[in-house]
CSV table of C-alpha atoms and ligand atoms in Angstrom, one decimal:
chain,number,residue,atom,x,y,z
A,1,UNK,CA,86.6,132.5,64.8
A,2,UNK,CA,83.1,133.1,65.8
A,3,UNK,CA,80.4,134.2,63.5
A,4,UNK,CA,80.9,138.0,63.7
A,5,UNK,CA,79.2,140.4,62.0
A,6,UNK,CA,81.9,142.0,59.8
A,7,UNK,CA,81.3,142.0,56.0
A,8,UNK,CA,85.0,140.4,55.7
A,9,UNK,CA,87.2,137.7,57.5
A,10,UNK,CA,90.3,139.5,58.7
A,11,UNK,CA,92.6,136.7,58.3
A,12,UNK,CA,91.5,135.8,54.7
A,13,UNK,CA,89.7,138.9,54.0
A,14,UNK,CA,87.1,137.0,52.0
A,15,UNK,CA,83.9,136.9,52.9
A,16,UNK,CA,82.2,137.2,56.2
A,17,UNK,CA,80.0,133.9,57.3
A,18,UNK,CA,76.7,135.6,57.4
A,19,UNK,CA,77.5,137.4,54.2
A,20,UNK,CA,78.2,133.9,52.8
A,21,UNK,CA,74.3,132.8,54.0
A,22,UNK,CA,72.9,135.8,52.5
A,23,UNK,CA,74.5,134.7,48.9
A,24,UNK,CA,73.3,131.4,49.4
A,25,UNK,CA,70.0,132.4,50.1
A,26,UNK,CA,70.1,134.6,47.0
A,27,UNK,CA,71.6,131.6,44.9
A,28,UNK,CA,68.5,129.4,46.6
A,29,UNK,CA,66.3,132.1,45.0
A,30,UNK,CA,68.0,132.0,42.1
A,31,UNK,CA,68.3,128.3,41.4
A,32,UNK,CA,64.8,128.0,41.9
A,33,UNK,CA,63.8,130.2,39.4
A,34,UNK,CA,66.4,128.6,37.1
A,35,UNK,CA,65.5,125.2,37.9
A,36,UNK,CA,63.8,124.7,35.2
A,37,UNK,CA,67.1,125.3,32.8
A,38,UNK,CA,68.6,122.0,35.1
A,39,UNK,CA,71.1,124.2,36.1
A,40,UNK,CA,71.5,123.4,40.3
A,41,UNK,CA,74.2,125.0,43.0
A,42,UNK,CA,76.4,123.1,45.5
A,43,UNK,CA,77.3,124.4,48.7
A,44,UNK,CA,80.9,123.0,49.9
A,45,UNK,CA,82.3,122.8,53.5
A,46,UNK,CA,86.2,122.4,52.9
A,47,UNK,CA,88.2,121.3,55.9
A,48,UNK,CA,91.6,121.2,55.7
A,49,UNK,CA,93.3,118.6,57.1
A,50,UNK,CA,95.1,118.3,60.4
A,51,UNK,CA,95.1,122.2,60.7
A,52,UNK,CA,95.8,122.2,64.2
A,53,UNK,CA,99.1,120.6,63.1
A,54,UNK,CA,100.5,122.5,60.6
A,55,UNK,CA,99.7,125.8,63.4
A,56,UNK,CA,101.2,124.1,65.9
A,57,UNK,CA,104.7,123.1,64.0
A,58,UNK,CA,105.3,125.8,62.3
A,59,UNK,CA,103.3,128.5,64.2
A,60,UNK,CA,100.0,130.8,64.0
A,61,UNK,CA,101.7,133.4,61.2
A,62,UNK,CA,102.4,130.7,59.0
A,63,UNK,CA,99.0,129.4,59.7
A,64,UNK,CA,97.4,132.3,58.8
A,65,UNK,CA,99.1,132.9,55.9
A,66,UNK,CA,98.1,129.4,54.7
A,67,UNK,CA,95.1,130.6,55.4
A,68,UNK,CA,95.1,133.3,52.9
A,69,UNK,CA,97.0,131.5,50.3
A,70,UNK,CA,94.2,128.4,50.2
A,71,UNK,CA,91.4,131.0,50.3
A,72,UNK,CA,93.3,133.0,47.7
A,73,UNK,CA,94.2,129.8,45.4
A,74,UNK,CA,90.5,128.3,45.8
A,75,UNK,CA,89.4,132.0,44.7
A,76,UNK,CA,91.2,131.8,41.6
A,77,UNK,CA,89.7,128.2,40.8
A,78,UNK,CA,86.2,129.9,40.5
A,79,UNK,CA,83.3,131.3,38.4
A,80,UNK,CA,83.0,134.8,38.9
A,81,UNK,CA,79.4,133.7,40.2
A,82,UNK,CA,80.9,131.2,42.6
A,83,UNK,CA,81.7,132.6,46.1
A,84,UNK,CA,83.9,131.4,48.8
A,85,UNK,CA,84.3,132.5,52.4
A,86,UNK,CA,86.0,130.9,55.6
A,87,UNK,CA,82.7,130.1,58.2
A,88,UNK,CA,85.6,129.1,60.9
A,89,UNK,CA,88.9,128.4,61.8
A,90,UNK,CA,90.4,125.8,59.3
A,91,UNK,CA,86.9,125.3,57.2
A,92,UNK,CA,86.1,127.4,53.8
A,93,UNK,CA,82.5,127.6,52.7
A,94,UNK,CA,82.0,127.5,48.7
A,95,UNK,CA,79.1,128.3,46.2
A,96,UNK,CA,80.0,126.6,43.2
A,97,UNK,CA,77.0,128.2,40.5
A,98,UNK,CA,76.0,127.1,36.9
A,99,UNK,CA,76.5,123.2,37.4
A,100,UNK,CA,74.7,121.0,35.5
A,101,UNK,CA,75.9,116.7,37.0
A,102,UNK,CA,77.3,116.0,40.3
A,103,UNK,CA,80.0,115.1,38.0
A,104,UNK,CA,80.8,118.8,38.2
A,105,UNK,CA,81.4,119.1,41.7
A,106,UNK,CA,83.5,115.6,41.3
A,107,UNK,CA,85.5,117.5,38.9
A,108,UNK,CA,86.4,121.0,40.8
A,109,UNK,CA,87.3,118.7,43.9
A,110,UNK,CA,90.3,116.8,41.6
A,111,UNK,CA,91.1,120.0,40.3
A,112,UNK,CA,91.5,121.3,44.0
A,113,UNK,CA,93.7,118.0,44.6
A,114,UNK,CA,95.8,118.5,41.6
A,115,UNK,CA,96.4,121.9,42.7
A,116,UNK,CA,96.9,121.1,46.7
A,117,UNK,CA,99.3,118.2,46.2
A,118,UNK,CA,101.9,119.9,45.0
A,119,UNK,CA,104.2,121.5,47.8
A,120,UNK,CA,103.9,125.2,48.5
A,121,UNK,CA,106.2,127.1,50.5
A,122,UNK,CA,104.7,129.8,52.9
A,123,UNK,CA,107.0,131.9,55.2
A,124,UNK,CA,110.2,129.6,54.2
A,125,UNK,CA,108.4,126.4,54.6
A,126,UNK,CA,107.9,123.5,52.5
A,127,UNK,CA,104.0,122.6,53.2
A,128,UNK,CA,101.7,120.5,51.3
A,129,UNK,CA,97.9,119.9,52.9
A,130,UNK,CA,95.1,118.3,52.0
A,131,UNK,CA,91.1,118.1,52.8
A,132,UNK,CA,88.2,116.5,53.6
A,133,UNK,CA,84.7,117.9,52.1
A,134,UNK,CA,81.0,117.7,52.6
A,135,UNK,CA,78.6,118.6,49.7
A,136,UNK,CA,75.1,119.8,50.2
A,137,UNK,CA,73.0,120.0,46.9
A,138,UNK,CA,70.8,123.1,46.1
A,139,UNK,CA,67.3,123.1,45.8
A,140,UNK,CA,67.5,119.0,46.5
A,141,UNK,CA,69.1,119.4,50.1
A,142,UNK,CA,67.5,122.3,51.4
A,143,UNK,CA,65.9,125.5,50.7
A,144,UNK,CA,67.2,127.8,53.1
A,145,UNK,CA,70.8,129.0,54.0
A,146,UNK,CA,71.0,127.0,57.8
A,147,UNK,CA,69.6,124.2,56.0
A,148,UNK,CA,72.0,124.0,53.2
A,149,UNK,CA,74.6,124.8,55.6
A,150,UNK,CA,74.0,122.1,58.6
A,151,UNK,CA,73.4,119.3,55.9
A,152,UNK,CA,77.0,120.2,54.3
A,153,UNK,CA,78.4,119.8,58.2
A,154,UNK,CA,76.2,116.7,58.0
A,155,UNK,CA,78.3,115.3,55.0
A,156,UNK,CA,82.0,117.2,56.1
A,157,UNK,CA,81.5,115.0,59.7
A,158,UNK,CA,81.0,112.0,58.3
A,159,UNK,CA,84.0,112.5,55.1
A,160,UNK,CA,86.2,113.4,58.0
A,161,UNK,CA,86.1,109.7,60.0
A,162,UNK,CA,88.1,108.7,56.8
A,163,UNK,CA,90.8,109.3,55.1
A,164,UNK,CA,92.6,112.2,53.6
A,165,UNK,CA,91.1,114.2,50.3
A,166,UNK,CA,87.4,112.2,51.3
A,167,UNK,CA,84.3,114.0,50.1
A,168,UNK,CA,80.7,113.0,50.9
A,169,UNK,CA,77.6,114.2,49.7
A,170,UNK,CA,74.9,114.9,51.9
A,171,UNK,CA,72.1,112.3,51.8
A,172,UNK,CA,68.6,111.8,53.8
A,173,UNK,CA,69.8,108.2,54.9
A,174,UNK,CA,72.9,109.3,56.5
A,175,UNK,CA,71.1,112.8,58.5
A,176,UNK,CA,68.9,110.2,59.8
A,177,UNK,CA,72.1,108.3,60.9
A,178,UNK,CA,73.4,111.3,62.3
A,179,UNK,CA,70.3,112.2,64.3
A,180,UNK,CA,70.0,108.4,65.7
A,181,UNK,CA,74.0,108.6,66.4
A,182,UNK,CA,73.4,111.8,68.2
A,183,UNK,CA,70.9,110.8,70.2
A,184,UNK,CA,72.7,107.5,71.4
A,185,UNK,CA,75.7,109.6,72.1
A,186,UNK,CA,73.8,111.6,75.1
A,187,UNK,CA,72.1,109.0,75.8
A,188,UNK,CA,75.8,107.0,76.4
A,189,UNK,CA,76.6,110.6,78.1
A,190,UNK,CA,74.0,110.4,80.6
A,191,UNK,CA,74.9,106.5,81.2
A,192,UNK,CA,77.7,107.8,82.5
A,193,UNK,CA,76.8,109.8,85.3
A,194,UNK,CA,74.0,107.7,85.7
A,195,UNK,CA,76.2,104.5,86.4
A,196,UNK,CA,74.6,102.2,84.0
A,197,UNK,CA,77.6,100.5,83.2
A,198,UNK,CA,77.9,96.7,84.6
A,199,UNK,CA,80.9,94.1,84.1
A,200,UNK,CA,79.8,90.7,83.4
A,201,UNK,CA,82.2,88.2,83.6
A,202,UNK,CA,83.2,84.8,81.8
A,203,UNK,CA,85.0,82.3,82.8
A,204,UNK,CA,87.6,80.2,80.8
A,205,UNK,CA,89.1,76.8,81.3
A,206,UNK,CA,92.6,74.7,81.0
A,207,UNK,CA,91.3,72.2,78.5
A,208,UNK,CA,93.6,69.9,80.3
A,209,UNK,CA,91.1,69.0,83.9
A,210,UNK,CA,88.8,72.4,83.2
A,211,UNK,CA,89.9,74.4,85.9
A,212,UNK,CA,89.2,78.0,85.9
A,213,UNK,CA,91.8,79.5,84.2
A,214,UNK,CA,91.0,83.4,84.6
A,215,UNK,CA,87.8,85.1,83.5
A,216,UNK,CA,87.2,87.8,81.0
A,217,UNK,CA,85.2,90.8,82.0
A,218,UNK,CA,82.8,92.0,79.4
A,219,UNK,CA,80.6,95.5,79.0
A,220,UNK,CA,77.1,95.5,79.5
A,221,UNK,CA,74.5,98.8,79.3
A,222,UNK,CA,71.8,98.6,81.8
A,223,UNK,CA,70.0,101.5,80.3
A,224,UNK,CA,66.6,102.6,82.4
A,225,UNK,CA,64.6,102.4,79.1
A,226,UNK,CA,65.8,99.6,77.2
A,227,UNK,CA,67.5,97.1,79.6
A,228,UNK,CA,70.5,95.2,79.1
A,229,UNK,CA,72.4,96.0,75.9
A,230,UNK,CA,75.3,94.2,74.3
A,231,UNK,CA,78.7,95.8,73.5
A,232,UNK,CA,78.0,95.3,69.7
A,233,UNK,CA,75.6,98.1,69.8
A,234,UNK,CA,77.3,100.4,72.4
A,235,UNK,CA,81.6,100.3,71.8
A,236,UNK,CA,81.4,101.4,68.8
A,237,UNK,CA,79.7,104.4,69.5
A,238,UNK,CA,81.4,105.2,72.7
A,239,UNK,CA,84.7,104.5,70.2
A,240,UNK,CA,83.5,107.3,67.7
A,241,UNK,CA,83.0,109.7,70.3
A,242,UNK,CA,86.3,108.6,72.3
A,243,UNK,CA,84.1,108.2,75.1
A,244,UNK,CA,85.7,104.1,75.4
A,245,UNK,CA,88.9,106.1,77.2
A,246,UNK,CA,85.9,107.2,80.1
A,247,UNK,CA,84.7,103.7,80.1
A,248,UNK,CA,88.0,101.5,79.8
A,249,UNK,CA,88.7,104.5,82.9
A,250,UNK,CA,85.8,103.2,84.7
A,251,UNK,CA,86.3,99.7,83.8
A,252,UNK,CA,90.4,99.5,85.3
A,253,UNK,CA,88.4,100.8,88.7
A,254,UNK,CA,85.8,98.1,88.3
A,255,UNK,CA,88.2,95.4,88.0
A,256,UNK,CA,90.2,96.0,90.7
A,257,UNK,CA,87.4,96.4,93.2
A,258,UNK,CA,86.2,93.1,91.8
A,259,UNK,CA,89.0,91.6,91.9
A,260,UNK,CA,89.9,92.5,95.4
A,261,UNK,CA,86.3,91.1,96.2
A,262,UNK,CA,87.3,88.0,94.6
A,263,UNK,CA,91.2,88.0,96.5
A,264,UNK,CA,89.2,88.3,99.6
A,265,UNK,CA,87.3,84.6,98.9
A,266,UNK,CA,88.9,81.1,100.0
A,267,UNK,CA,89.3,80.1,96.4
A,268,UNK,CA,91.6,82.2,96.0
A,269,UNK,CA,94.1,81.5,98.7
A,270,UNK,CA,96.0,78.9,96.3
A,271,UNK,CA,95.5,79.9,93.0
A,272,UNK,CA,95.9,83.5,91.7
A,273,UNK,CA,92.9,83.8,89.0
A,274,UNK,CA,93.5,86.9,85.7
A,275,UNK,CA,90.6,88.7,84.3
A,276,UNK,CA,91.2,89.7,81.0
A,277,UNK,CA,90.0,93.0,79.9
A,278,UNK,CA,89.6,94.1,76.2
A,279,UNK,CA,91.4,97.3,75.2
A,280,UNK,CA,90.1,98.9,72.4
A,281,UNK,CA,92.5,100.3,69.6
A,282,UNK,CA,91.1,103.8,69.8
A,283,UNK,CA,92.3,103.9,73.5
A,284,UNK,CA,95.8,103.0,72.1
A,285,UNK,CA,96.1,106.0,69.8
A,286,UNK,CA,95.1,108.2,72.2
A,287,UNK,CA,96.3,107.2,75.4
A,288,UNK,CA,99.2,106.0,77.1
A,289,UNK,CA,97.8,103.0,78.2
A,290,UNK,CA,100.4,101.8,80.2
A,291,UNK,CA,100.5,105.1,82.3
A,292,UNK,CA,97.0,104.8,82.8
A,293,UNK,CA,96.6,101.4,83.7
A,294,UNK,CA,99.1,101.3,86.1
A,295,UNK,CA,97.8,104.8,87.6
A,296,UNK,CA,94.8,103.0,88.1
A,297,UNK,CA,96.2,99.7,89.5
A,298,UNK,CA,98.6,101.3,92.4
A,299,UNK,CA,95.9,103.4,93.5
A,300,UNK,CA,93.6,100.7,94.1
A,301,UNK,CA,96.9,98.6,95.7
A,302,UNK,CA,97.6,101.6,98.2
A,303,UNK,CA,96.6,99.9,102.2
A,304,UNK,CA,96.2,96.8,100.6
A,305,UNK,CA,97.1,93.4,102.3
A,306,UNK,CA,100.0,91.5,101.2
A,307,UNK,CA,97.6,89.1,98.7
A,308,UNK,CA,96.3,92.1,96.7
A,309,UNK,CA,99.1,93.4,95.9
A,310,UNK,CA,99.4,91.3,92.9
A,311,UNK,CA,96.8,92.9,91.3
A,312,UNK,CA,98.8,93.8,87.6
A,313,UNK,CA,99.6,90.1,87.8
A,314,UNK,CA,96.2,89.5,87.7
A,315,UNK,CA,94.9,92.0,84.7
A,316,UNK,CA,95.6,90.7,81.2
A,317,UNK,CA,95.0,92.8,78.5
A,318,UNK,CA,93.0,91.7,75.6
A,319,UNK,CA,94.3,94.2,72.3
A,320,UNK,CA,93.2,93.4,68.5
A,321,UNK,CA,95.2,93.1,65.7
A,322,UNK,CA,93.3,96.3,63.9
A,323,UNK,CA,95.7,97.9,67.1
A,324,UNK,CA,98.9,97.9,65.3
A,325,UNK,CA,96.8,99.7,62.5
A,326,UNK,CA,95.5,102.6,64.0
A,327,UNK,CA,98.9,103.3,65.5
A,328,UNK,CA,102.6,103.4,65.1
A,329,UNK,CA,104.0,99.4,65.6
A,330,UNK,CA,106.8,100.6,67.6
A,331,UNK,CA,104.6,102.7,69.9
A,332,UNK,CA,102.6,100.1,70.6
A,333,UNK,CA,105.2,97.0,71.1
A,334,UNK,CA,107.3,99.8,73.3
A,335,UNK,CA,104.0,100.4,75.4
A,336,UNK,CA,103.2,96.8,75.4
A,337,UNK,CA,107.0,96.1,76.3
A,338,UNK,CA,106.0,98.3,79.5
A,339,UNK,CA,102.9,96.8,80.4
A,340,UNK,CA,104.7,93.1,80.8
A,341,UNK,CA,107.7,94.2,82.5
A,342,UNK,CA,105.4,96.1,85.2
A,343,UNK,CA,103.7,92.0,85.4
A,344,UNK,CA,100.6,92.3,82.8
A,345,UNK,CA,99.7,89.9,80.2
A,346,UNK,CA,99.1,90.4,77.2
A,347,UNK,CA,96.1,88.4,74.5
A,348,UNK,CA,95.9,89.3,70.7
A,349,UNK,CA,91.8,88.8,70.4
A,350,UNK,CA,90.0,87.8,67.5
A,351,UNK,CA,93.1,86.2,66.1
A,352,UNK,CA,92.9,85.5,62.2
A,353,UNK,CA,90.6,87.7,61.8
A,354,UNK,CA,92.0,90.8,61.3
A,355,UNK,CA,95.9,91.8,60.0
A,356,UNK,CA,97.6,89.0,60.3
A,357,UNK,CA,101.1,90.3,59.8
A,358,UNK,CA,103.6,87.4,61.3
A,359,UNK,CA,106.2,90.0,61.2
A,360,UNK,CA,105.2,92.0,64.1
A,361,UNK,CA,103.6,88.5,66.4
A,362,UNK,CA,107.6,87.8,66.7
A,363,UNK,CA,108.7,91.1,68.0
A,364,UNK,CA,105.5,91.2,70.7
A,365,UNK,CA,105.2,90.0,74.1
A,366,UNK,CA,102.4,88.1,73.5
A,367,UNK,CA,101.0,85.5,76.5
A,368,UNK,CA,97.9,84.5,74.3
A,369,UNK,CA,96.0,84.3,70.8
A,370,UNK,CA,92.6,83.8,71.4
A,371,UNK,CA,91.1,82.2,68.2
A,372,UNK,CA,88.4,83.5,67.0
A,373,UNK,CA,84.7,82.2,67.1
A,374,UNK,CA,83.9,81.9,63.7
A,375,UNK,CA,87.2,79.4,63.4
A,376,UNK,CA,85.7,77.4,66.6
A,377,UNK,CA,82.3,77.9,65.3
A,378,UNK,CA,83.2,75.6,61.8
A,379,UNK,CA,85.4,73.7,63.6
A,380,UNK,CA,83.6,70.4,63.5
A,381,UNK,CA,81.9,70.6,59.7
A,382,UNK,CA,84.3,72.7,57.9
A,383,UNK,CA,87.6,71.5,57.2
A,384,UNK,CA,89.4,75.2,56.2
A,385,UNK,CA,88.3,76.0,59.6
A,386,UNK,CA,89.8,73.0,61.3
A,387,UNK,CA,92.9,73.3,59.3
A,388,UNK,CA,93.1,77.5,61.0
A,389,UNK,CA,92.6,76.2,63.9
A,390,UNK,CA,95.5,74.1,64.1
A,391,UNK,CA,97.7,76.3,62.3
A,392,UNK,CA,97.2,79.0,64.8
A,393,UNK,CA,97.6,76.4,67.8
A,394,UNK,CA,101.2,75.3,66.4
A,395,UNK,CA,101.9,78.9,65.6
A,396,UNK,CA,101.4,80.3,68.9
A,397,UNK,CA,103.5,77.2,70.5
A,398,UNK,CA,106.1,78.0,68.1
A,399,UNK,CA,106.3,81.2,69.4
A,400,UNK,CA,106.2,80.4,73.1
A,401,UNK,CA,102.6,81.6,73.6
A,402,UNK,CA,99.1,80.1,74.9
A,403,UNK,CA,96.3,79.6,72.9
A,404,UNK,CA,92.3,80.5,74.2
A,405,UNK,CA,89.7,79.3,71.9
A,406,UNK,CA,86.7,81.4,71.9
A,407,UNK,CA,83.0,80.2,71.5
A,408,UNK,CA,83.0,76.7,72.5
A,409,UNK,CA,79.7,76.0,72.9
A,410,UNK,CA,79.9,71.7,72.6
A,411,UNK,CA,82.2,69.1,74.1
A,412,UNK,CA,82.5,67.8,70.9
A,413,UNK,CA,84.4,71.4,69.8
A,414,UNK,CA,86.3,71.0,73.2
A,415,UNK,CA,87.7,67.3,72.9
A,416,UNK,CA,88.6,68.6,69.1
A,417,UNK,CA,90.5,71.6,70.0
A,418,UNK,CA,92.4,69.5,73.3
A,419,UNK,CA,93.4,67.2,70.4
A,420,UNK,CA,94.9,69.7,68.5
A,421,UNK,CA,96.5,71.1,71.7
A,422,UNK,CA,94.5,74.0,72.7
A,423,UNK,CA,95.6,75.1,76.3
A,424,UNK,CA,92.4,77.4,77.2
A,425,UNK,CA,88.6,76.7,76.1
A,426,UNK,CA,86.2,79.5,76.6
A,427,UNK,CA,82.5,79.3,75.6
A,428,UNK,CA,78.6,78.7,76.5
A,429,UNK,CA,79.3,75.0,76.9
A,430,UNK,CA,80.9,75.6,80.6
A,431,UNK,CA,79.7,78.9,81.1
A,432,UNK,CA,78.0,81.8,79.7
A,433,UNK,CA,79.1,86.3,81.3
A,434,UNK,CA,77.6,86.8,84.6
A,435,UNK,CA,77.8,89.5,87.2
A,436,UNK,CA,80.7,89.5,89.4
A,437,UNK,CA,78.1,87.8,92.8
A,438,UNK,CA,77.2,84.8,90.5
A,439,UNK,CA,80.6,84.4,89.1
A,440,UNK,CA,81.5,84.1,93.1
A,441,UNK,CA,79.1,81.6,93.4
A,442,UNK,CA,80.5,79.7,90.0
A,443,UNK,CA,84.0,79.9,91.2
A,444,UNK,CA,82.9,78.6,94.6
A,445,UNK,CA,80.6,75.4,93.3
A,446,UNK,CA,83.1,74.9,90.2
A,447,UNK,CA,85.5,72.0,91.2
A,448,UNK,CA,82.1,69.7,92.1
A,449,UNK,CA,80.2,70.5,88.8
A,450,UNK,CA,83.3,70.2,86.4
A,451,UNK,CA,82.8,66.4,87.0
A,452,UNK,CA,79.8,66.2,85.2
A,453,UNK,CA,81.8,67.8,81.8
A,454,UNK,CA,84.5,65.5,82.3
A,455,UNK,CA,82.6,62.0,82.0
B,1,LIG,P1,84.7,89.6,72.5
B,1,LIG,O1,85.9,90.0,73.1
B,1,LIG,O2,85.6,89.2,71.5
B,1,LIG,O3,84.2,88.6,73.4
B,1,LIG,C1,83.3,86.8,73.4
B,1,LIG,C2,82.1,87.7,72.8
B,1,LIG,O4,81.7,86.4,72.5
B,1,LIG,C3,81.6,88.0,74.2
B,1,LIG,O5,80.1,89.1,73.7
B,1,LIG,C4,80.6,86.5,74.1
B,1,LIG,O6,79.5,86.8,75.0
B,1,LIG,C5,80.6,86.4,73.6
B,1,LIG,N1,80.5,84.7,73.6
B,1,LIG,C6,81.8,83.7,74.4
B,1,LIG,N2,81.0,82.2,74.4
B,1,LIG,C7,80.0,82.1,73.3
B,1,LIG,C8,79.7,81.2,72.9
B,1,LIG,O7,79.9,80.1,73.1
B,1,LIG,N3,79.2,81.4,71.6
B,1,LIG,C9,79.0,82.8,71.3
B,1,LIG,N4,77.8,82.4,70.6
B,1,LIG,N5,79.1,83.6,71.8
B,1,LIG,C10,80.2,83.9,73.1
B,1,LIG,P2,80.2,90.0,74.2
B,1,LIG,O8,79.6,90.1,75.9
B,1,LIG,O9,78.4,90.5,73.4
B,1,LIG,O10,80.7,90.9,73.7
B,1,LIG,C11,81.2,91.2,72.0
B,1,LIG,C12,82.3,92.2,72.0
B,1,LIG,O11,82.1,93.4,72.4
B,1,LIG,C13,83.4,91.7,72.3
B,1,LIG,O12,84.3,90.4,71.6
B,1,LIG,C14,84.6,92.7,72.7
B,1,LIG,O13,85.2,93.0,71.2
B,1,LIG,C15,83.7,94.1,73.0
B,1,LIG,N6,83.9,94.1,74.3
B,1,LIG,C16,82.8,93.5,75.0
B,1,LIG,N7,83.2,94.5,76.7
B,1,LIG,C17,84.0,95.1,76.2
B,1,LIG,C18,84.9,96.4,76.9
B,1,LIG,O14,84.5,96.5,77.8
B,1,LIG,N8,85.9,97.2,76.3
B,1,LIG,C19,85.8,96.8,74.6
B,1,LIG,N9,86.8,97.6,73.9
B,1,LIG,N10,85.0,95.9,73.6
B,1,LIG,C20,84.0,95.2,74.5
B,2,LIG,CA1,87.9,90.1,74.1
B,3,LIG,CA1,87.3,87.3,71.0
């Protein structure tokens, strides 16, 4: 629903947005006049959690009737001086007047929770709903209706990032964070159109003989303004905005092109080197990763020589344990099974730092466990890190998986890991992430170079 000019919302019979804004202004005026009396007003934006889902399951008629019911029920809970309207599809705006403490707002939200946690019937459908709420206080968070509304909306967006029945009070710190986030988001959107992403590759090596076992693709953002930006600064924003899926589409295409280049070099003749890619838990939640990867890879296989037809066998997919927290584990397992059947290998990244439920490990088609850098970093000086590392290696081998130790920076760390039976190492000791051209030179020289490290 757009903010139309009519005074009444046609679905709920409540006030329309414009009338509400006038009311907010009136209340601001009143609150400012009465401010010496220590009362204040709160403006709440209340969003029904997963309303689209309700609409899809029960149909629009029930959706509309639900909105009417919610509006009427909330209205019955308000004081005569309070106001409610519907500001858009499934969001209500509420003015709570004559408050003495922030706690009064929280008490009101608790009451909402008690009322709506109970099942109710709409057109014969048993429905339970939950809400997410953003709150701006008047006059603390604005002395104009638009400003109050925008600030409550900022708080609501923050509330929506978390769970059901979450509420967030606006703060100027949150506003600064939101502005920075939106700035980065628009810069990242531009980065796609200006082709500013790059892949760096970090080789990893068998502990036994130090031959190259493969290389991991790590994304970099080459910003015109700020130079090369490491992933920790932009991957979280890409994840939050959903742009990560766009990045991965680009990345899978890029890796196919780069693998074809590597496969044309002489090193490929007797050895096929896999490339690892990191796939975000967010993508597993929103996309069919199997379909996405296989489609892109098949497209790149078209018209290729036989030596390039093994692309799927050359791609190793790294996922983190949090993938299983965000999505139904059975769905993830099914998707990983399909990938494995098509020739892809799967690794669990940062193993031991997340939600390690050993029960799922036995059901997963996993080829590698990557031992997190935080254990490897202290392996020489901390007994506990040593014992966790040893246990992970033993566990992996018992489950017929291999281990890759991340962040190996010294020969001493390598030797200890090798003595524990670790299969593969990755780290600055042997190689840092590098652009594709450097990787090709690196691979070419490695057999000669490695002798230095074996002495
Ligand atoms: P990760 O997947 O655990 O990648 C390993 C990180 O450790 C890389 O950082 C690598 O440069 C760094 N590293 C490797 N060896 C050493 C070492 O010996 N010492 C130290 N101190 N660090 C080492 P990078 O490239 O900054 O990537 C950070 C994280 O960003 C990655 O951690 C991964 O979680 C994420 N990331 C990078 N590229 C992508 C991507 O394309 N997609 C997704 N979803 N995540 C990515
Ligand atoms: Ca990784
Ligand atoms: Ca890692």
